[in-house]
Tab-separated table of C-alpha atoms and ligand atoms in Angstrom:
chain	number	residue	atom	x	y	z
A	1	MET	CA	-13.927	76.576	-23.289
A	2	HIS	CA	-16.173	75.020	-26.194
A	3	CYS	CA	-13.648	73.960	-29.093
A	4	ILE	CA	-16.233	73.175	-32.177
A	5	ARG	CA	-15.611	73.082	-35.825
A	6	ASN	CA	-18.259	73.735	-39.027
A	7	ILE	CA	-18.415	70.788	-41.072
A	8	THR	CA	-21.266	72.229	-43.519
A	9	GLN	CA	-23.687	75.393	-42.459
A	10	ASP	CA	-25.579	73.423	-39.719
A	11	LEU	CA	-23.191	70.522	-39.242
A	12	TYR	CA	-20.677	70.730	-36.194
A	13	TRP	CA	-18.006	68.596	-34.965
A	14	ILE	CA	-18.304	69.088	-31.209
A	15	GLY	CA	-15.703	65.706	-30.101
A	16	GLY	CA	-12.338	66.256	-28.717
A	17	ASN	CA	-9.165	64.592	-28.434
A	18	ASP	CA	-7.245	62.399	-26.009
A	19	ARG	CA	-3.396	62.190	-26.042
A	20	ARG	CA	-2.930	60.657	-22.532
A	21	LEU	CA	-4.520	57.368	-23.226
A	22	ALA	CA	-1.669	54.688	-23.024
A	23	LEU	CA	-3.637	51.889	-24.681
A	24	PHE	CA	-6.974	52.086	-26.717
A	25	GLU	CA	-9.216	49.189	-25.459
A	26	SER	CA	-6.708	48.171	-22.990
A	27	ALA	CA	-4.727	46.926	-25.986
A	28	TYR	CA	-3.487	49.237	-28.465
A	29	PRO	CA	-0.622	51.802	-28.008
A	30	VAL	CA	-1.655	55.076	-29.271
A	31	PRO	CA	1.217	57.480	-29.231
A	32	LYS	CA	-0.234	59.850	-31.769
A	33	GLY	CA	-3.733	60.121	-29.311
A	34	VAL	CA	-7.098	59.287	-30.727
A	35	SER	CA	-10.075	61.248	-31.175
A	36	TYR	CA	-13.869	60.740	-30.339
A	37	ASN	CA	-15.997	62.586	-32.846
A	38	ALA	CA	-19.296	63.477	-32.237
A	39	TYR	CA	-21.733	65.801	-34.249
A	40	LEU	CA	-24.547	68.134	-34.108
A	41	LEU	CA	-26.941	68.904	-36.725
A	42	LEU	CA	-29.219	71.723	-36.300
A	43	ASP	CA	-32.396	71.797	-38.309
A	44	GLU	CA	-35.871	72.493	-37.356
A	45	LYS	CA	-34.973	69.747	-35.053
A	46	THR	CA	-31.731	69.179	-33.246
A	47	VAL	CA	-29.895	66.008	-33.323
A	48	LEU	CA	-26.706	64.585	-31.908
A	49	LEU	CA	-24.868	61.994	-33.607
A	50	ASP	CA	-23.055	60.013	-30.928
A	51	THR	CA	-21.740	61.182	-27.770
A	52	VAL	CA	-18.008	60.205	-26.329
A	53	ASP	CA	-15.839	58.448	-24.479
A	54	ARG	CA	-15.468	59.361	-20.649
A	55	SER	CA	-12.185	61.043	-20.865
A	56	ILE	CA	-13.417	63.821	-22.776
A	57	THR	CA	-16.552	64.631	-20.752
A	58	ASP	CA	-16.275	67.866	-19.776
A	59	GLN	CA	-14.960	68.930	-23.141
A	60	PHE	CA	-17.987	67.312	-24.941
A	61	PHE	CA	-20.763	68.872	-22.721
A	62	GLU	CA	-19.300	72.286	-23.077
A	63	ASN	CA	-18.983	71.851	-26.559
A	64	LEU	CA	-22.762	70.828	-26.925
A	65	ASP	CA	-24.309	73.409	-24.757
A	66	HIS	CA	-22.166	76.010	-26.996
A	67	ALA	CA	-23.280	74.683	-30.329
A	68	LEU	CA	-27.083	74.140	-28.823
A	69	ASN	CA	-26.849	77.927	-27.921
A	70	GLY	CA	-29.795	77.459	-25.742
A	71	ARG	CA	-31.909	75.263	-28.041
A	72	PRO	CA	-33.207	71.869	-26.589
A	73	LEU	CA	-32.033	68.706	-28.239
A	74	ASP	CA	-34.356	66.692	-30.134
A	75	TYR	CA	-32.591	63.417	-30.795
A	76	VAL	CA	-29.435	61.543	-29.847
A	77	VAL	CA	-28.522	59.180	-32.796
A	78	VAL	CA	-26.569	56.175	-31.358
A	79	HIS	CA	-24.730	54.394	-34.040
A	80	HIS	CA	-22.475	52.502	-31.910
A	81	MET	CA	-22.705	51.598	-28.293
A	82	GLU	CA	-19.017	50.865	-27.362
A	83	PRO	CA	-18.035	52.774	-24.396
A	84	ASP	CA	-15.575	55.102	-26.183
A	85	HIS	CA	-18.458	56.521	-27.918
A	86	ALA	CA	-21.306	55.779	-25.753
A	87	ALA	CA	-19.886	56.007	-22.070
A	88	THR	CA	-20.969	59.665	-21.936
A	89	LEU	CA	-24.620	58.477	-23.058
A	90	ARG	CA	-26.254	58.128	-19.722
A	91	ASP	CA	-24.513	61.620	-18.557
A	92	LEU	CA	-26.318	63.212	-21.426
A	93	LEU	CA	-30.075	61.663	-20.708
A	94	ALA	CA	-29.285	63.105	-17.305
A	95	ARG	CA	-28.618	66.541	-18.262
A	96	ARG	CA	-31.319	66.717	-20.925
A	97	PRO	CA	-34.223	64.128	-20.071
A	98	ASN	CA	-36.373	64.879	-22.868
A	99	VAL	CA	-33.853	63.745	-25.593
A	100	THR	CA	-35.021	60.845	-27.664
A	101	VAL	CA	-32.830	58.386	-27.982
A	102	VAL	CA	-32.441	56.695	-31.863
A	103	GLY	CA	-30.983	53.532	-32.345
A	104	ASN	CA	-31.940	49.831	-33.279
A	105	GLN	CA	-33.266	47.174	-31.039
A	106	LYS	CA	-29.785	45.707	-30.200
A	107	THR	CA	-28.752	49.451	-29.510
A	108	LEU	CA	-31.478	49.511	-27.029
A	109	THR	CA	-30.610	46.324	-25.518
A	110	MET	CA	-27.150	46.897	-24.974
A	111	PHE	CA	-27.999	50.131	-23.488
A	112	ALA	CA	-29.926	48.310	-21.023
A	113	GLN	CA	-27.048	45.884	-20.277
A	114	PHE	CA	-24.531	48.929	-19.837
A	115	PHE	CA	-26.825	51.363	-17.810
A	116	GLY	CA	-28.962	48.744	-16.075
A	117	GLN	CA	-32.324	50.609	-17.734
A	118	ALA	CA	-33.927	51.622	-20.801
A	119	PRO	CA	-33.770	55.000	-22.005
A	120	ALA	CA	-37.187	56.738	-21.067
A	121	ASN	CA	-37.760	58.196	-25.000
A	122	THR	CA	-36.947	56.044	-27.599
A	123	LEU	CA	-37.271	55.726	-31.342
A	124	VAL	CA	-36.185	52.268	-32.852
A	125	VAL	CA	-35.140	52.152	-36.325
A	126	LYS	CA	-34.319	49.228	-38.816
A	127	GLU	CA	-33.016	49.297	-42.162
A	128	GLY	CA	-33.911	51.851	-44.597
A	129	ASP	CA	-35.886	53.932	-42.069
A	130	THR	CA	-35.589	57.508	-42.325
A	131	LEU	CA	-35.866	60.189	-39.553
A	132	SER	CA	-36.991	63.944	-40.837
A	133	LEU	CA	-35.459	66.720	-39.115
A	134	GLY	CA	-36.506	69.805	-41.529
A	135	ARG	CA	-34.160	70.280	-44.287
A	136	HIS	CA	-32.307	67.049	-43.488
A	137	THR	CA	-33.535	63.606	-43.533
A	138	LEU	CA	-31.462	61.027	-41.895
A	139	THR	CA	-31.594	57.224	-43.562
A	140	PHE	CA	-30.478	54.364	-41.661
A	141	CYS	CA	-28.371	51.621	-42.542
A	142	MET	CA	-27.375	48.836	-40.680
A	143	ALA	CA	-23.478	47.802	-40.452
A	144	PRO	CA	-23.309	44.443	-38.355
A	145	MET	CA	-20.000	43.868	-36.881
A	146	VAL	CA	-18.554	47.041	-38.120
A	147	HIS	CA	-17.324	46.859	-35.526
A	148	TRP	CA	-20.146	45.395	-32.795
A	149	PRO	CA	-23.523	43.908	-33.830
A	150	GLU	CA	-25.559	46.776	-33.152
A	151	VAL	CA	-23.602	49.032	-35.463
A	152	MET	CA	-25.086	51.186	-38.345
A	153	VAL	CA	-24.570	54.197	-40.109
A	154	SER	CA	-26.696	56.953	-41.281
A	155	TYR	CA	-26.924	59.140	-44.499
A	156	ASP	CA	-28.121	62.698	-44.725
A	157	SER	CA	-29.793	63.104	-47.885
A	158	ALA	CA	-29.660	66.969	-47.906
A	159	ASP	CA	-25.715	67.454	-47.411
A	160	LYS	CA	-25.056	63.754	-48.590
A	161	VAL	CA	-22.955	63.260	-45.311
A	162	LEU	CA	-22.401	59.677	-44.342
A	163	PHE	CA	-21.982	59.244	-40.522
A	164	SER	CA	-20.035	56.129	-40.682
A	165	ALA	CA	-19.536	55.165	-37.143
A	166	ASP	CA	-16.025	53.434	-36.483
A	167	ALA	CA	-15.780	52.662	-40.572
A	168	PHE	CA	-13.165	55.130	-41.902
A	169	GLY	CA	-11.618	56.040	-38.727
A	170	SER	CA	-8.199	56.137	-37.520
A	171	PHE	CA	-6.105	56.320	-34.410
A	172	GLY	CA	-4.512	59.686	-33.907
A	173	ALA	CA	-5.561	62.920	-32.389
A	174	LEU	CA	-6.717	65.712	-34.675
A	175	ASP	CA	-4.113	68.247	-34.493
A	176	GLY	CA	-6.153	70.969	-35.469
A	177	ALA	CA	-6.938	69.894	-39.047
A	178	LEU	CA	-10.509	68.321	-38.884
A	179	PHE	CA	-10.649	67.335	-42.724
A	180	ALA	CA	-8.103	64.727	-44.515
A	181	ASP	CA	-7.623	67.095	-47.409
A	182	GLN	CA	-5.553	69.717	-44.558
A	183	VAL	CA	-3.154	67.048	-44.204
A	184	ASP	CA	-0.658	64.916	-45.939
A	185	PHE	CA	-2.537	61.747	-45.084
A	186	ASP	CA	-0.533	59.383	-47.126
A	187	ARG	CA	2.699	60.428	-45.011
A	188	ASP	CA	1.083	61.040	-41.378
A	189	TRP	CA	-2.002	59.401	-41.114
A	190	LEU	CA	-2.486	55.987	-43.325
A	191	ASP	CA	-0.344	53.861	-41.216
A	192	GLU	CA	-2.426	54.757	-38.167
A	193	ALA	CA	-5.680	54.442	-40.180
A	194	ARG	CA	-4.538	50.788	-41.526
A	195	ARG	CA	-3.804	49.674	-37.896
A	196	TYR	CA	-6.782	51.192	-36.661
A	197	TYR	CA	-8.772	49.238	-39.214
A	198	VAL	CA	-6.716	45.874	-39.154
A	199	ASN	CA	-6.840	45.602	-35.451
A	200	ILE	CA	-10.327	47.076	-34.457
A	201	VAL	CA	-12.071	45.672	-37.519
A	202	GLY	CA	-9.678	43.537	-39.456
A	203	LYS	CA	-11.727	40.418	-38.549
A	204	TYR	CA	-14.851	41.213	-40.205
A	205	GLY	CA	-13.589	41.790	-43.783
A	206	PRO	CA	-16.802	40.402	-45.109
A	207	GLN	CA	-18.955	42.499	-42.808
A	208	VAL	CA	-17.231	45.599	-44.048
A	209	THR	CA	-17.076	44.314	-47.710
A	210	ALA	CA	-21.027	44.312	-47.186
A	211	ALA	CA	-21.262	47.316	-45.905
A	212	LEU	CA	-19.334	49.048	-48.577
A	213	LYS	CA	-21.687	47.411	-50.920
A	214	LYS	CA	-24.850	49.130	-49.590
A	215	LEU	CA	-22.944	52.473	-49.890
A	216	GLU	CA	-21.959	51.994	-53.297
A	217	GLY	CA	-25.385	53.701	-54.678
A	218	LEU	CA	-24.886	56.662	-52.535
A	219	ASP	CA	-23.969	60.030	-53.403
A	220	ILE	CA	-21.674	60.864	-50.497
A	221	ARG	CA	-19.716	64.098	-50.183
A	222	TYR	CA	-18.496	63.867	-46.938
A	223	ILE	CA	-17.549	60.827	-44.647
A	224	CYS	CA	-18.002	61.547	-40.810
A	225	PRO	CA	-16.307	58.831	-38.825
A	226	LEU	CA	-16.161	58.610	-34.795
A	227	HIS	CA	-12.544	58.264	-34.951
A	228	GLY	CA	-10.150	60.677	-36.846
A	229	LEU	CA	-10.466	62.885	-39.788
A	230	VAL	CA	-13.662	64.086	-41.583
A	231	TRP	CA	-13.323	63.262	-45.541
A	232	ARG	CA	-14.844	65.692	-48.129
A	233	GLU	CA	-12.395	65.115	-51.295
A	234	ASN	CA	-10.931	62.286	-52.631
A	235	LEU	CA	-13.236	60.227	-51.053
A	236	SER	CA	-12.754	56.942	-53.392
A	237	TYR	CA	-9.181	57.069	-52.192
A	238	ILE	CA	-10.186	56.043	-48.541
A	239	ILE	CA	-13.069	53.945	-49.838
A	240	GLU	CA	-10.681	51.823	-51.850
A	241	LYS	CA	-8.335	51.561	-49.119
A	242	HIS	CA	-11.120	49.892	-47.252
A	243	ARG	CA	-12.023	47.670	-49.932
A	244	LEU	CA	-8.691	46.259	-50.251
A	245	TRP	CA	-8.218	45.953	-46.485
A	246	ALA	CA	-11.724	44.251	-46.305
A	247	SER	CA	-10.828	41.697	-48.720
A	248	TYR	CA	-7.318	40.823	-47.303
A	249	THR	CA	-5.989	42.290	-50.547
A	250	PRO	CA	-2.160	43.196	-50.349
A	251	GLU	CA	-1.524	46.774	-50.944
A	252	LYS	CA	1.951	46.233	-51.579
A	253	GLN	CA	4.188	43.646	-53.010
A	254	GLY	CA	7.027	42.939	-51.035
A	255	VAL	CA	8.039	41.218	-47.560
A	256	ALA	CA	7.457	41.997	-43.914
A	257	ILE	CA	9.732	40.073	-41.815
A	258	ALA	CA	9.330	39.316	-38.130
A	259	TYR	CA	11.530	37.441	-35.870
A	260	ALA	CA	11.663	36.535	-32.379
A	261	SER	CA	15.084	36.082	-31.437
A	262	VAL	CA	16.646	35.334	-27.616
A	263	TYR	CA	20.430	35.816	-28.529
A	264	GLY	CA	20.614	37.578	-31.915
A	265	ASN	CA	20.976	34.263	-34.337
A	266	THR	CA	17.640	34.080	-35.469
A	267	GLN	CA	17.418	38.120	-36.044
A	268	ASN	CA	20.828	37.360	-38.233
A	269	ALA	CA	19.412	35.166	-40.371
A	270	ALA	CA	16.274	37.402	-40.729
A	271	GLU	CA	18.503	40.230	-41.244
A	272	ILE	CA	20.601	38.213	-44.004
A	273	LEU	CA	16.832	37.531	-45.709
A	274	ALA	CA	16.042	41.216	-45.775
A	275	ALA	CA	19.163	42.424	-47.453
A	276	LYS	CA	19.049	39.548	-49.902
A	277	LEU	CA	15.566	40.706	-50.935
A	278	ALA	CA	16.230	44.486	-50.558
A	279	ASP	CA	19.156	43.783	-53.108
A	280	LYS	CA	16.584	42.173	-55.480
A	281	GLY	CA	14.571	45.384	-55.287
A	282	ILE	CA	11.822	43.680	-53.264
A	283	PRO	CA	10.384	46.278	-50.600
A	284	THR	CA	10.923	44.690	-47.330
A	285	VAL	CA	10.365	45.510	-43.771
A	286	VAL	CA	11.851	43.939	-40.433
A	287	PHE	CA	10.220	43.792	-36.961
A	288	ASP	CA	11.449	42.446	-33.700
A	289	ALA	CA	8.280	40.536	-32.464
A	290	SER	CA	9.244	41.154	-28.988
A	291	MET	CA	10.016	44.747	-29.202
A	292	THR	CA	7.354	46.012	-31.925
A	293	HIS	CA	3.645	45.668	-30.427
A	294	TYR	CA	1.930	43.281	-32.366
A	295	SER	CA	-0.698	45.590	-33.775
A	296	GLU	CA	1.935	47.264	-35.808
A	297	ILE	CA	3.359	44.340	-37.030
A	298	LEU	CA	-0.433	42.848	-37.996
A	299	ALA	CA	-0.889	45.928	-39.996
A	300	ALA	CA	2.275	45.435	-42.013
A	301	PHE	CA	1.109	41.906	-42.853
A	302	PHE	CA	-2.242	43.332	-44.132
A	303	GLN	CA	-0.202	45.827	-46.421
A	304	TYR	CA	2.599	43.610	-47.534
A	305	SER	CA	2.011	40.484	-50.064
A	306	HIS	CA	4.413	37.887	-48.494
A	307	ILE	CA	5.553	37.351	-44.786
A	308	VAL	CA	8.426	35.880	-43.470
A	309	LEU	CA	8.185	34.438	-39.449
A	310	ALA	CA	11.519	33.638	-37.988
A	311	SER	CA	11.467	32.134	-34.442
A	312	THR	CA	13.709	30.510	-31.959
A	313	THR	CA	12.526	27.456	-30.389
A	314	TYR	CA	11.516	27.985	-26.809
A	315	ASN	CA	10.475	25.529	-24.070
A	316	ASN	CA	9.704	22.993	-27.200
A	317	GLY	CA	7.180	25.606	-28.417
A	318	ILE	CA	7.205	28.806	-30.589
A	319	PHE	CA	9.183	31.918	-28.854
A	320	THR	CA	6.216	33.540	-26.645
A	321	SER	CA	6.385	36.840	-28.771
A	322	MET	CA	6.075	34.943	-31.955
A	323	GLU	CA	3.388	32.922	-31.106
A	324	HIS	CA	1.450	35.630	-29.612
A	325	LEU	CA	1.733	37.410	-32.916
A	326	LEU	CA	0.622	34.080	-34.824
A	327	HIS	CA	-2.398	34.044	-32.367
A	328	GLU	CA	-3.504	37.692	-33.669
A	329	MET	CA	-3.026	37.129	-37.245
A	330	GLY	CA	-5.239	34.076	-36.730
A	331	SER	CA	-7.776	36.174	-34.616
A	332	HIS	CA	-7.596	38.916	-37.068
A	333	ASN	CA	-8.334	36.622	-39.828
A	334	LEU	CA	-5.325	37.228	-42.149
A	335	GLN	CA	-5.817	35.390	-45.279
A	336	LYS	CA	-4.422	35.246	-49.076
A	337	ARG	CA	-0.557	35.537	-48.053
A	338	THR	CA	2.574	33.583	-48.896
A	339	VAL	CA	4.863	32.956	-45.638
A	340	GLY	CA	8.381	31.805	-45.476
A	341	LEU	CA	9.561	30.202	-42.006
A	342	ILE	CA	12.816	30.263	-40.453
A	343	GLN	CA	13.148	28.306	-37.235
A	344	ASN	CA	16.084	27.661	-34.683
A	345	GLY	CA	16.849	25.424	-32.125
A	346	SER	CA	19.960	24.283	-30.590
A	347	TRP	CA	19.224	20.901	-30.015
A	348	ALA	CA	15.602	20.292	-30.834
A	349	PRO	CA	14.085	22.637	-33.406
A	350	ALA	CA	10.354	22.902	-33.543
A	351	SER	CA	9.249	26.219	-34.072
A	352	GLY	CA	8.991	25.778	-37.691
A	353	LYS	CA	6.395	22.960	-37.469
A	354	LEU	CA	4.310	24.505	-34.800
A	355	MET	CA	4.210	28.019	-36.683
A	356	ALA	CA	3.192	26.232	-39.691
A	357	ALA	CA	0.477	24.488	-37.883
A	358	LEU	CA	-0.779	27.485	-36.296
A	359	LEU	CA	-0.983	29.112	-39.931
A	360	GLU	CA	-2.763	26.135	-41.480
A	361	PRO	CA	-6.263	27.148	-40.658
A	362	MET	CA	-5.695	30.425	-42.136
A	363	LYS	CA	-7.324	30.889	-45.482
A	364	ASP	CA	-5.428	30.703	-48.476
A	365	VAL	CA	-2.355	31.003	-46.746
A	366	GLU	CA	0.602	29.275	-48.467
A	367	VAL	CA	3.389	28.122	-46.297
A	368	LEU	CA	6.843	28.007	-47.555
A	369	SER	CA	9.291	25.193	-46.713
A	370	PRO	CA	10.940	26.316	-43.333
A	371	VAL	CA	14.903	27.284	-43.332
A	372	THR	CA	15.967	25.458	-40.350
A	373	LEU	CA	19.056	26.826	-37.997
A	374	LYS	CA	20.814	24.524	-35.382
A	375	SER	CA	22.085	27.572	-32.954
A	376	SER	CA	23.162	29.938	-35.744
A	377	LEU	CA	23.470	30.088	-39.323
A	378	ALA	CA	26.273	27.356	-40.717
A	379	GLN	CA	28.829	27.724	-43.054
A	380	GLY	CA	27.067	26.980	-46.401
A	381	GLN	CA	23.570	27.563	-45.168
A	382	GLU	CA	23.277	30.927	-46.919
A	383	ALA	CA	22.039	29.651	-49.933
A	384	GLU	CA	19.170	28.244	-47.939
A	385	LEU	CA	18.163	31.895	-47.416
A	386	GLU	CA	18.826	33.042	-50.984
A	387	ALA	CA	16.406	30.257	-52.013
A	388	LEU	CA	13.820	31.409	-49.727
A	389	ALA	CA	14.521	34.987	-50.839
A	390	GLU	CA	14.023	34.035	-54.578
A	391	ALA	CA	10.973	31.826	-53.530
A	392	LEU	CA	9.423	35.411	-52.285
A	393	VAL	CA	10.677	36.573	-55.057
A	394	SER	CA	9.176	34.489	-57.742
A	395	GLY	CA	6.989	31.752	-56.170
A	396	GLY	CA	3.710	32.088	-53.536
A	397	THR	CA	0.685	32.933	-55.159
A	398	THR	CA	-0.509	36.213	-53.472
A	399	GLN	CA	-0.408	39.518	-55.318
A	400	ALA	CA	-0.960	42.978	-54.174
A	401	ALA	CA	-3.729	45.014	-55.747
A	402	GLU	CA	-2.562	46.198	-59.215
A	403	GLU	CA	-0.285	49.415	-59.518
A	404	PRO	CA	-2.149	51.614	-62.118
A	405	ALA	CA	-0.882	50.830	-65.452
A	406	ALA	CA	2.216	53.386	-66.176
A	407	GLY	CA	1.010	55.811	-69.131
A	408	GLY	CA	-2.553	54.513	-69.113
A	409	LYS	CA	-5.642	57.134	-69.770
A	410	LYS	CA	-7.345	58.015	-66.617
A	411	TRP	CA	-10.428	60.160	-66.182
A	412	VAL	CA	-11.041	61.705	-62.612
A	413	CYS	CA	-14.590	62.385	-60.808
A	414	LYS	CA	-14.765	66.050	-60.082
A	415	ILE	CA	-17.028	65.260	-57.264
A	416	CYS	CA	-15.560	62.134	-55.286
A	417	GLY	CA	-11.998	61.992	-57.320
A	418	TYR	CA	-12.678	58.563	-58.442
A	419	VAL	CA	-10.354	57.349	-61.064
A	420	TYR	CA	-11.520	55.483	-64.067
A	421	GLU	CA	-8.794	54.081	-66.123
A	422	GLY	CA	-9.312	52.628	-69.919
A	423	GLU	CA	-8.473	53.944	-73.324
A	424	SER	CA	-11.563	55.956	-73.379
A	425	LEU	CA	-14.612	57.021	-71.201
A	426	PRO	CA	-17.928	55.591	-72.027
A	427	GLU	CA	-20.517	58.394	-72.614
A	428	ASP	CA	-23.089	56.398	-70.054
A	429	TYR	CA	-20.386	55.484	-67.590
A	430	VAL	CA	-21.808	56.477	-64.005
A	431	CYS	CA	-19.353	56.767	-61.223
A	432	PRO	CA	-19.303	53.851	-58.767
A	433	ILE	CA	-18.626	55.621	-56.021
A	434	CYS	CA	-20.850	58.832	-56.177
A	435	ARG	CA	-23.184	57.885	-59.117
A	436	ARG	CA	-22.313	61.038	-61.085
A	437	PRO	CA	-22.497	60.874	-64.854
A	438	ALA	CA	-19.510	61.037	-67.328
A	439	SER	CA	-19.978	64.765	-68.075
A	440	ASP	CA	-18.596	64.966	-64.345
A	441	PHE	CA	-15.412	63.541	-65.224
A	442	GLU	CA	-12.221	65.154	-66.400
A	443	PRO	CA	-8.903	63.789	-67.674
A	444	ALA	CA	-6.483	63.461	-65.160
A	445	SER	CA	-3.385	65.784	-65.434
U	501	LIG	FE1	-14.727	53.660	-31.590
U	501	LIG	FE2	-16.143	50.187	-31.810
U	501	LIG	O1	-15.543	51.887	-30.942
């Protein structure tokens, strides 16, 4: 049976959910599942915006057939060729051989690589090209490396819809609600949205920033990503989150601690440090790197301003789970953080120096002097943890994004939710997100 949703009068969500997948991309646990979003726009021409992962093939084609209601499919726009969206593209062409595949040159190269032949009917688009469908016109905008080089997004100027590919996506299946304003996003979705961003596109911050810059001038009312919820309210909230993540700016002033401990002594030092930080009023989270998947720890490292890595020495090296975490920090391009170290070793502590060496190539990462344990925290050594806690509280160069000044005046854009802060709203002010004038702002309550 079909399961489709209306977004606007003639735009439909026709995707589906997978709650059985253990590892997304064979790497990332998705305990809350994942959605694969595809959209269908019905105008004088009919256009499908992406296909879906193979796991939901039957549901997707049932949805598509129902939404088309006997009409032919004229176009399929391929924003992204990764198989979690394009695996069913060949099946689509087998079912609907007359459809025209819309993509850029790289899209078509990848199509041939994945499927062994080029599609029969193609429309090659490049930056700024448009496709007229009747009332709607799609404009194409290249977004290379958000997340693959062929990625593009498209914008429907009629209903102000951005089809954003992987951008603005999230892990998590859709529990009935399709729109972000139907859920408690901060409570139930933000952590998975961050974990998705950090691990899937976190490496490509400059490219994400460039794509966000390109979108600045557009009047966007809807964001339709390929995973997760559709945005139609308070768009500036999720855009701002992505601006922070893409620029590696911490969201929160606080400390994320990860430890790798064999017999609990390294853990003990990490716990004492965490307690000292908490007593100083510093938001602190603690992870056992051997128990918590690195994707979750990495997301916390993107969120917090300060990091502590505590590892025992193992085979003259860093304990394996911590070494893996450090490699993931580097390969996801983490930067702009202050990092404290705790090393342990019963006869030749070496993990501190080795962790520092792996942190050294990371941009704008300040490494504090390590605390060294010989088997366990010795009598009198608590002072060294106190000094590290003080250094994390008062030292380090990294700062989280500034919280809005308490008591300051604010105006909210009635269209997109962007918040302007200042003593007064200039008469000629234009919303940086949706380009609406000052008259569309109202004082924040
Ligand atoms: Fe959801 Fe990069 O694929």
